[in-house]
Amino acid sequence: MTRTAPMALAERRLAWLEQRQQVLAQNIANADTPGYQPNDLVPFERAVQAAAAPLAQTSPRHLAGPDGGRRAQRDRAAVEASPDGNSVSLDREALKMAETDQAHALALALHRRWAAMYRTALGTGR
């Protein structure tokens, strides 16, 4: 079965969500590390737009791409800092984890629906 654009997009979204879960888990794991600053991924929409028109860096003097060549970046929403310089908010990280979990379930359901539709169209059933 070949991948269609919606299925490929769902697969990219699932991969992005998996990476985001890893970054958020690292933030939570370092909640007590002095001076630790939380990270988050570039929003999926921006990542897709950046991938649609990749820029070639043909000289070391050229500027890096939209994400600076990195997938994870500092979380600019982290404004509170404890006296030891750590600005991880477990409440904020838990909300992001829940959002990511819901988005993962949606992307997986869409991928399964598209696959089932193609199997039906090909006459292979469930």
mmCIF file of N, CA, C and O in Angstrom, residues 13 17 20-21 24-25 28 90-106:
data_model
loop_
_atom_site.group_PDB
_atom_site.id
_atom_site.type_symbol
_atom_site.label_atom_id
_atom_site.label_comp_id
_atom_site.label_asym_id
_atom_site.label_seq_id
_atom_site.Cartn_x
_atom_site.Cartn_y
_atom_site.Cartn_z
ATOM 1 N N ARG A 13 3.348 13.859 11.689
ATOM 2 C CA ARG A 13 2.807 14.411 12.943
ATOM 3 C C ARG A 13 3.104 13.465 14.108
ATOM 4 O O ARG A 13 3.485 13.902 15.186
ATOM 5 N N LEU A 17 5.279 14.372 17.367
ATOM 6 C CA LEU A 17 4.715 14.222 18.710
ATOM 7 C C LEU A 17 5.586 13.335 19.588
ATOM 8 O O LEU A 17 5.750 13.598 20.786
ATOM 9 N N ARG A 20 8.419 15.421 20.705
ATOM 10 C CA ARG A 20 7.982 16.391 21.708
ATOM 11 C C ARG A 20 7.819 15.717 23.070
ATOM 12 O O ARG A 20 8.189 16.291 24.096
ATOM 13 N N GLN A 21 7.271 14.508 23.087
ATOM 14 C CA GLN A 21 7.135 13.789 24.357
ATOM 15 C C GLN A 21 8.510 13.595 24.999
ATOM 16 O O GLN A 21 8.650 13.723 26.214
ATOM 17 N N LEU A 24 9.653 16.983 26.460
ATOM 18 C CA LEU A 24 8.891 17.313 27.670
ATOM 19 C C LEU A 24 9.274 16.400 28.830
ATOM 20 O O LEU A 24 9.360 16.853 29.982
ATOM 21 N N ALA A 25 9.513 15.126 28.546
ATOM 22 C CA ALA A 25 9.948 14.198 29.601
ATOM 23 C C ALA A 25 11.300 14.627 30.160
ATOM 24 O O ALA A 25 11.541 14.532 31.376
ATOM 25 N N ILE A 28 10.702 17.476 32.575
ATOM 26 C CA ILE A 28 10.190 16.996 33.860
ATOM 27 C C ILE A 28 11.289 16.314 34.658
ATOM 28 O O ILE A 28 11.397 16.503 35.873
ATOM 29 N N LEU A 90 6.062 22.201 36.584
ATOM 30 C CA LEU A 90 5.495 20.874 36.397
ATOM 31 C C LEU A 90 4.055 20.950 35.905
ATOM 32 O O LEU A 90 3.628 20.105 35.109
ATOM 33 N N ASP A 91 3.309 21.957 36.346
ATOM 34 C CA ASP A 91 1.927 22.125 35.871
ATOM 35 C C ASP A 91 1.904 22.390 34.365
ATOM 36 O O ASP A 91 1.130 21.792 33.627
ATOM 37 N N ARG A 92 2.756 23.302 33.903
ATOM 38 C CA ARG A 92 2.804 23.638 32.479
ATOM 39 C C ARG A 92 3.256 22.437 31.654
ATOM 40 O O ARG A 92 2.704 22.143 30.594
ATOM 41 N N GLU A 93 4.253 21.709 32.151
ATOM 42 C CA GLU A 93 4.753 20.529 31.435
ATOM 43 C C GLU A 93 3.690 19.435 31.385
ATOM 44 O O GLU A 93 3.539 18.757 30.368
ATOM 45 N N ALA A 94 2.919 19.278 32.457
ATOM 46 C CA ALA A 94 1.855 18.267 32.473
ATOM 47 C C ALA A 94 0.767 18.625 31.462
ATOM 48 O O ALA A 94 0.240 17.745 30.771
ATOM 49 N N LEU A 95 0.434 19.914 31.357
ATOM 50 C CA LEU A 95 -0.552 20.337 30.357
ATOM 51 C C LEU A 95 -0.048 20.067 28.944
ATOM 52 O O LEU A 95 -0.795 19.593 28.086
ATOM 53 N N LYS A 96 1.217 20.357 28.696
ATOM 54 C CA LYS A 96 1.792 20.094 27.371
ATOM 55 C C LYS A 96 1.807 18.602 27.068
ATOM 56 O O LYS A 96 1.554 18.195 25.925
ATOM 57 N N MET A 97 2.094 17.783 28.074
ATOM 58 C CA MET A 97 2.091 16.328 27.878
ATOM 59 C C MET A 97 0.677 15.860 27.531
ATOM 60 O O MET A 97 0.505 15.021 26.649
ATOM 61 N N ALA A 98 -0.332 16.396 28.212
ATOM 62 C CA ALA A 98 -1.719 16.014 27.935
ATOM 63 C C ALA A 98 -2.128 16.441 26.525
ATOM 64 O O ALA A 98 -2.765 15.671 25.799
ATOM 65 N N GLU A 99 -1.752 17.660 26.119
ATOM 66 C CA GLU A 99 -2.049 18.126 24.757
ATOM 67 C C GLU A 99 -1.382 17.226 23.723
ATOM 68 O O GLU A 99 -1.987 16.877 22.712
ATOM 69 N N THR A 100 -0.143 16.863 23.982
ATOM 70 C CA THR A 100 0.595 16.012 23.060
ATOM 71 C C THR A 100 -0.027 14.630 22.979
ATOM 72 O O THR A 100 -0.128 14.047 21.894
ATOM 73 N N ASP A 101 -0.484 14.110 24.105
ATOM 74 C CA ASP A 101 -1.134 12.799 24.123
ATOM 75 C C ASP A 101 -2.428 12.824 23.311
ATOM 76 O O ASP A 101 -2.706 11.904 22.536
ATOM 77 N N GLN A 102 -3.227 13.882 23.469
ATOM 78 C CA GLN A 102 -4.469 14.005 22.706
ATOM 79 C C GLN A 102 -4.186 14.139 21.208
ATOM 80 O O GLN A 102 -4.866 13.528 20.385
ATOM 81 N N ALA A 103 -3.186 14.927 20.855
ATOM 82 C CA ALA A 103 -2.827 15.097 19.446
ATOM 83 C C ALA A 103 -2.326 13.783 18.855
ATOM 84 O O ALA A 103 -2.595 13.463 17.700
ATOM 85 N N HIS A 104 -1.596 13.005 19.656
ATOM 86 C CA HIS A 104 -1.101 11.699 19.205
ATOM 87 C C HIS A 104 -2.268 10.762 18.924
ATOM 88 O O HIS A 104 -2.293 10.071 17.900
ATOM 89 N N ALA A 105 -3.242 10.733 19.821
ATOM 90 C CA ALA A 105 -4.413 9.870 19.631
ATOM 91 C C ALA A 105 -5.183 10.266 18.371
ATOM 92 O O ALA A 105 -5.616 9.400 17.602
ATOM 93 N N LEU A 106 -5.326 11.559 18.117
ATOM 94 C CA LEU A 106 -6.021 12.028 16.921
ATOM 95 C C LEU A 106 -5.267 11.642 15.655
ATOM 96 O O LEU A 106 -5.853 11.115 14.706
#
